[in-house]
Amino acid sequence: MRKIQNGKITKQILSTVPEMNLNGKNTLHIHQEFDKLYNSITEAKETATPMRTIVKKNNIKTMAKFRRLTKILDRYHQALITNGKTDHLDRTIRNILIILIQEGNVCKEQWWQ
């Protein structure tokens, strides 16, 4: 139904375009006229076709894991600020950062697909 309406609107817009008179014209003039006609068709199509936005939903499990890792990293960072630097805390934060980067790459890959 929508395609039929778009086609009618396109025909109405194109009905206002003057006809080409190519009798006795040189090739340069013919090419210019065809370019004008092509531009008119393209403009009519863009005017008649409604804009659509595509929203792609990401994988909820992956995004939840990414958020959870971010919260865990924030808590360990707060513990680092509060208690000072220890070897265990430093290793844990580094490991979480590595996992967070890997999970971010998974999210990015899914976003591009």
PDB file of N, CA, C and O in Angstrom, residues 63-106:
ATOM      1  N   MET A  63      25.764  -6.753  26.572  1.00  0.00           N
ATOM      2  CA  MET A  63      25.765  -5.407  27.134  1.00  0.00           C
ATOM      3  C   MET A  63      25.666  -5.450  28.656  1.00  0.00           C
ATOM      4  O   MET A  63      26.292  -4.658  29.346  1.00  0.00           O
ATOM      5  N   ALA A  64      24.889  -6.396  29.193  1.00  0.00           N
ATOM      6  CA  ALA A  64      24.769  -6.528  30.644  1.00  0.00           C
ATOM      7  C   ALA A  64      26.113  -6.923  31.252  1.00  0.00           C
ATOM      8  O   ALA A  64      26.498  -6.405  32.308  1.00  0.00           O
ATOM      9  N   LYS A  65      26.827  -7.812  30.589  1.00  0.00           N
ATOM     10  CA  LYS A  65      28.147  -8.227  31.087  1.00  0.00           C
ATOM     11  C   LYS A  65      29.118  -7.050  31.064  1.00  0.00           C
ATOM     12  O   LYS A  65      29.882  -6.846  32.000  1.00  0.00           O
ATOM     13  N   PHE A  66      29.055  -6.251  30.006  1.00  0.00           N
ATOM     14  CA  PHE A  66      29.929  -5.081  29.895  1.00  0.00           C
ATOM     15  C   PHE A  66      29.630  -4.090  31.024  1.00  0.00           C
ATOM     16  O   PHE A  66      30.542  -3.570  31.665  1.00  0.00           O
ATOM     17  N   ARG A  67      28.354  -3.854  31.282  1.00  0.00           N
ATOM     18  CA  ARG A  67      27.973  -2.930  32.365  1.00  0.00           C
ATOM     19  C   ARG A  67      28.407  -3.477  33.729  1.00  0.00           C
ATOM     20  O   ARG A  67      28.883  -2.728  34.586  1.00  0.00           O
ATOM     21  N   ARG A  68      28.201  -4.784  33.919  1.00  0.00           N
ATOM     22  CA  ARG A  68      28.579  -5.403  35.190  1.00  0.00           C
ATOM     23  C   ARG A  68      30.094  -5.289  35.412  1.00  0.00           C
ATOM     24  O   ARG A  68      30.547  -4.948  36.512  1.00  0.00           O
ATOM     25  N   LEU A  69      30.872  -5.542  34.373  1.00  0.00           N
ATOM     26  CA  LEU A  69      32.331  -5.418  34.497  1.00  0.00           C
ATOM     27  C   LEU A  69      32.735  -3.979  34.794  1.00  0.00           C
ATOM     28  O   LEU A  69      33.665  -3.730  35.565  1.00  0.00           O
ATOM     29  N   THR A  70      32.046  -3.036  34.195  1.00  0.00           N
ATOM     30  CA  THR A  70      32.345  -1.624  34.446  1.00  0.00           C
ATOM     31  C   THR A  70      32.069  -1.275  35.905  1.00  0.00           C
ATOM     32  O   THR A  70      32.866  -0.581  36.550  1.00  0.00           O
ATOM     33  N   LYS A  71      30.949  -1.764  36.454  1.00  0.00           N
ATOM     34  CA  LYS A  71      30.636  -1.499  37.859  1.00  0.00           C
ATOM     35  C   LYS A  71      31.658  -2.145  38.781  1.00  0.00           C
ATOM     36  O   LYS A  71      32.085  -1.549  39.776  1.00  0.00           O
ATOM     37  N   ILE A  72      32.075  -3.378  38.464  1.00  0.00           N
ATOM     38  CA  ILE A  72      33.079  -4.061  39.280  1.00  0.00           C
ATOM     39  C   ILE A  72      34.392  -3.290  39.251  1.00  0.00           C
ATOM     40  O   ILE A  72      35.045  -3.087  40.280  1.00  0.00           O
ATOM     41  N   LEU A  73      34.772  -2.834  38.060  1.00  0.00           N
ATOM     42  CA  LEU A  73      36.010  -2.056  37.948  1.00  0.00           C
ATOM     43  C   LEU A  73      35.922  -0.766  38.751  1.00  0.00           C
ATOM     44  O   LEU A  73      36.891  -0.373  39.414  1.00  0.00           O
ATOM     45  N   ASP A  74      34.774  -0.115  38.733  1.00  0.00           N
ATOM     46  CA  ASP A  74      34.598   1.111  39.526  1.00  0.00           C
ATOM     47  C   ASP A  74      34.749   0.821  41.023  1.00  0.00           C
ATOM     48  O   ASP A  74      35.376   1.605  41.753  1.00  0.00           O
ATOM     49  N   ARG A  75      34.188  -0.291  41.481  1.00  0.00           N
ATOM     50  CA  ARG A  75      34.300  -0.647  42.904  1.00  0.00           C
ATOM     51  C   ARG A  75      35.754  -0.931  43.295  1.00  0.00           C
ATOM     52  O   ARG A  75      36.214  -0.493  44.342  1.00  0.00           O
ATOM     53  N   TYR A  76      36.471  -1.660  42.450  1.00  0.00           N
ATOM     54  CA  TYR A  76      37.885  -1.916  42.740  1.00  0.00           C
ATOM     55  C   TYR A  76      38.703  -0.629  42.684  1.00  0.00           C
ATOM     56  O   TYR A  76      39.643  -0.445  43.454  1.00  0.00           O
ATOM     57  N   HIS A  77      38.341   0.261  41.795  1.00  0.00           N
ATOM     58  CA  HIS A  77      39.038   1.551  41.726  1.00  0.00           C
ATOM     59  C   HIS A  77      38.791   2.360  42.998  1.00  0.00           C
ATOM     60  O   HIS A  77      39.715   2.994  43.527  1.00  0.00           O
ATOM     61  N   GLN A  78      37.564   2.341  43.498  1.00  0.00           N
ATOM     62  CA  GLN A  78      37.272   3.016  44.760  1.00  0.00           C
ATOM     63  C   GLN A  78      38.056   2.383  45.910  1.00  0.00           C
ATOM     64  O   GLN A  78      38.561   3.080  46.795  1.00  0.00           O
ATOM     65  N   ALA A  79      38.165   1.050  45.910  1.00  0.00           N
ATOM     66  CA  ALA A  79      38.953   0.362  46.935  1.00  0.00           C
ATOM     67  C   ALA A  79      40.418   0.748  46.824  1.00  0.00           C
ATOM     68  O   ALA A  79      41.113   0.894  47.840  1.00  0.00           O
ATOM     69  N   LEU A  80      40.913   0.929  45.607  1.00  0.00           N
ATOM     70  CA  LEU A  80      42.293   1.360  45.401  1.00  0.00           C
ATOM     71  C   LEU A  80      42.517   2.750  45.968  1.00  0.00           C
ATOM     72  O   LEU A  80      43.538   3.000  46.629  1.00  0.00           O
ATOM     73  N   ILE A  81      41.568   3.634  45.751  1.00  0.00           N
ATOM     74  CA  ILE A  81      41.691   5.000  46.277  1.00  0.00           C
ATOM     75  C   ILE A  81      41.605   4.988  47.803  1.00  0.00           C
ATOM     76  O   ILE A  81      42.370   5.677  48.492  1.00  0.00           O
ATOM     77  N   THR A  82      40.698   4.183  48.325  1.00  0.00           N
ATOM     78  CA  THR A  82      40.483   4.156  49.771  1.00  0.00           C
ATOM     79  C   THR A  82      41.623   3.457  50.511  1.00  0.00           C
ATOM     80  O   THR A  82      42.137   3.981  51.504  1.00  0.00           O
ATOM     81  N   ASN A  83      42.023   2.279  50.066  1.00  0.00           N
ATOM     82  CA  ASN A  83      42.969   1.443  50.812  1.00  0.00           C
ATOM     83  C   ASN A  83      44.409   1.560  50.334  1.00  0.00           C
ATOM     84  O   ASN A  83      45.313   1.041  50.968  1.00  0.00           O
ATOM     85  N   GLY A  84      44.637   2.156  49.199  1.00  0.00           N
ATOM     86  CA  GLY A  84      45.980   2.231  48.661  1.00  0.00           C
ATOM     87  C   GLY A  84      46.278   1.053  47.748  1.00  0.00           C
ATOM     88  O   GLY A  84      45.492   0.121  47.615  1.00  0.00           O
ATOM     89  N   LYS A  85      47.461   1.106  47.138  1.00  0.00           N
ATOM     90  CA  LYS A  85      47.824   0.102  46.146  1.00  0.00           C
ATOM     91  C   LYS A  85      48.388  -1.141  46.809  1.00  0.00           C
ATOM     92  O   LYS A  85      49.281  -1.062  47.641  1.00  0.00           O
ATOM     93  N   THR A  86      47.838  -2.305  46.394  1.00  0.00           N
ATOM     94  CA  THR A  86      48.384  -3.598  46.813  1.00  0.00           C
ATOM     95  C   THR A  86      48.587  -4.436  45.553  1.00  0.00           C
ATOM     96  O   THR A  86      48.008  -4.153  44.504  1.00  0.00           O
ATOM     97  N   ASP A  87      49.410  -5.462  45.674  1.00  0.00           N
ATOM     98  CA  ASP A  87      49.666  -6.316  44.510  1.00  0.00           C
ATOM     99  C   ASP A  87      48.397  -7.019  44.045  1.00  0.00           C
ATOM    100  O   ASP A  87      48.122  -7.103  42.846  1.00  0.00           O
ATOM    101  N   HIS A  88      47.631  -7.533  45.002  1.00  0.00           N
ATOM    102  CA  HIS A  88      46.398  -8.242  44.648  1.00  0.00           C
ATOM    103  C   HIS A  88      45.411  -7.301  43.951  1.00  0.00           C
ATOM    104  O   HIS A  88      44.821  -7.658  42.913  1.00  0.00           O
ATOM    105  N   LEU A  89      45.229  -6.120  44.496  1.00  0.00           N
ATOM    106  CA  LEU A  89      44.299  -5.156  43.915  1.00  0.00           C
ATOM    107  C   LEU A  89      44.765  -4.711  42.533  1.00  0.00           C
ATOM    108  O   LEU A  89      43.961  -4.594  41.598  1.00  0.00           O
ATOM    109  N   ASP A  90      46.069  -4.522  42.374  1.00  0.00           N
ATOM    110  CA  ASP A  90      46.619  -4.109  41.084  1.00  0.00           C
ATOM    111  C   ASP A  90      46.401  -5.194  40.020  1.00  0.00           C
ATOM    112  O   ASP A  90      45.982  -4.897  38.902  1.00  0.00           O
ATOM    113  N   ARG A  91      46.677  -6.463  40.369  1.00  0.00           N
ATOM    114  CA  ARG A  91      46.454  -7.565  39.426  1.00  0.00           C
ATOM    115  C   ARG A  91      44.981  -7.703  39.064  1.00  0.00           C
ATOM    116  O   ARG A  91      44.630  -7.929  37.900  1.00  0.00           O
ATOM    117  N   THR A  92      44.125  -7.586  40.067  1.00  0.00           N
ATOM    118  CA  THR A  92      42.693  -7.734  39.835  1.00  0.00           C
ATOM    119  C   THR A  92      42.186  -6.644  38.892  1.00  0.00           C
ATOM    120  O   THR A  92      41.435  -6.930  37.947  1.00  0.00           O
ATOM    121  N   ILE A  93      42.591  -5.424  39.117  1.00  0.00           N
ATOM    122  CA  ILE A  93      42.159  -4.313  38.252  1.00  0.00           C
ATOM    123  C   ILE A  93      42.679  -4.516  36.834  1.00  0.00           C
ATOM    124  O   ILE A  93      41.949  -4.324  35.855  1.00  0.00           O
ATOM    125  N   ARG A  94      43.928  -4.942  36.697  1.00  0.00           N
ATOM    126  CA  ARG A  94      44.500  -5.182  35.373  1.00  0.00           C
ATOM    127  C   ARG A  94      43.751  -6.294  34.641  1.00  0.00           C
ATOM    128  O   ARG A  94      43.440  -6.187  33.451  1.00  0.00           O
ATOM    129  N   ASN A  95      43.419  -7.377  35.349  1.00  0.00           N
ATOM    130  CA  ASN A  95      42.664  -8.480  34.732  1.00  0.00           C
ATOM    131  C   ASN A  95      41.261  -8.033  34.319  1.00  0.00           C
ATOM    132  O   ASN A  95      40.777  -8.412  33.248  1.00  0.00           O
ATOM    133  N   ILE A  96      40.615  -7.254  35.161  1.00  0.00           N
ATOM    134  CA  ILE A  96      39.274  -6.753  34.810  1.00  0.00           C
ATOM    135  C   ILE A  96      39.360  -5.830  33.601  1.00  0.00           C
ATOM    136  O   ILE A  96      38.499  -5.872  32.712  1.00  0.00           O
ATOM    137  N   LEU A  97      40.389  -5.015  33.534  1.00  0.00           N
ATOM    138  CA  LEU A  97      40.562  -4.141  32.369  1.00  0.00           C
ATOM    139  C   LEU A  97      40.729  -4.949  31.084  1.00  0.00           C
ATOM    140  O   LEU A  97      40.137  -4.614  30.046  1.00  0.00           O
ATOM    141  N   ILE A  98      41.511  -6.022  31.154  1.00  0.00           N
ATOM    142  CA  ILE A  98      41.708  -6.870  29.972  1.00  0.00           C
ATOM    143  C   ILE A  98      40.388  -7.509  29.550  1.00  0.00           C
ATOM    144  O   ILE A  98      40.024  -7.505  28.367  1.00  0.00           O
ATOM    145  N   ILE A  99      39.645  -8.040  30.522  1.00  0.00           N
ATOM    146  CA  ILE A  99      38.346  -8.658  30.205  1.00  0.00           C
ATOM    147  C   ILE A  99      37.376  -7.611  29.664  1.00  0.00           C
ATOM    148  O   ILE A  99      36.622  -7.861  28.724  1.00  0.00           O
ATOM    149  N   LEU A 100      37.405  -6.416  30.236  1.00  0.00           N
ATOM    150  CA  LEU A 100      36.525  -5.334  29.789  1.00  0.00           C
ATOM    151  C   LEU A 100      36.847  -4.912  28.354  1.00  0.00           C
ATOM    152  O   LEU A 100      35.939  -4.677  27.546  1.00  0.00           O
ATOM    153  N   ILE A 101      38.121  -4.875  28.017  1.00  0.00           N
ATOM    154  CA  ILE A 101      38.514  -4.546  26.639  1.00  0.00           C
ATOM    155  C   ILE A 101      38.033  -5.635  25.683  1.00  0.00           C
ATOM    156  O   ILE A 101      37.502  -5.339  24.608  1.00  0.00           O
ATOM    157  N   GLN A 102      38.202  -6.895  26.069  1.00  0.00           N
ATOM    158  CA  GLN A 102      37.731  -7.988  25.220  1.00  0.00           C
ATOM    159  C   GLN A 102      36.219  -7.931  25.029  1.00  0.00           C
ATOM    160  O   GLN A 102      35.710  -8.112  23.921  1.00  0.00           O
ATOM    161  N   GLU A 103      35.494  -7.676  26.100  1.00  0.00           N
ATOM    162  CA  GLU A 103      34.037  -7.595  26.013  1.00  0.00           C
ATOM    163  C   GLU A 103      33.610  -6.378  25.196  1.00  0.00           C
ATOM    164  O   GLU A 103      32.632  -6.426  24.440  1.00  0.00           O
ATOM    165  N   GLY A 104      34.361  -5.282  25.314  1.00  0.00           N
ATOM    166  CA  GLY A 104      34.090  -4.112  24.482  1.00  0.00           C
ATOM    167  C   GLY A 104      34.285  -4.411  23.011  1.00  0.00           C
ATOM    168  O   GLY A 104      33.516  -3.948  22.163  1.00  0.00           O
ATOM    169  N   ASN A 105      35.289  -5.206  22.684  1.00  0.00           N
ATOM    170  CA  ASN A 105      35.504  -5.602  21.291  1.00  0.00           C
ATOM    171  C   ASN A 105      34.366  -6.482  20.785  1.00  0.00           C
ATOM    172  O   ASN A 105      33.948  -6.368  19.629  1.00  0.00           O
ATOM    173  N   VAL A 106      33.840  -7.359  21.661  1.00  0.00           N
ATOM    174  CA  VAL A 106      32.691  -8.184  21.268  1.00  0.00           C
ATOM    175  C   VAL A 106      31.478  -7.299  20.985  1.00  0.00           C
ATOM    176  O   VAL A 106      30.786  -7.474  19.984  1.00  0.00           O
TER     177      VAL A 106
END
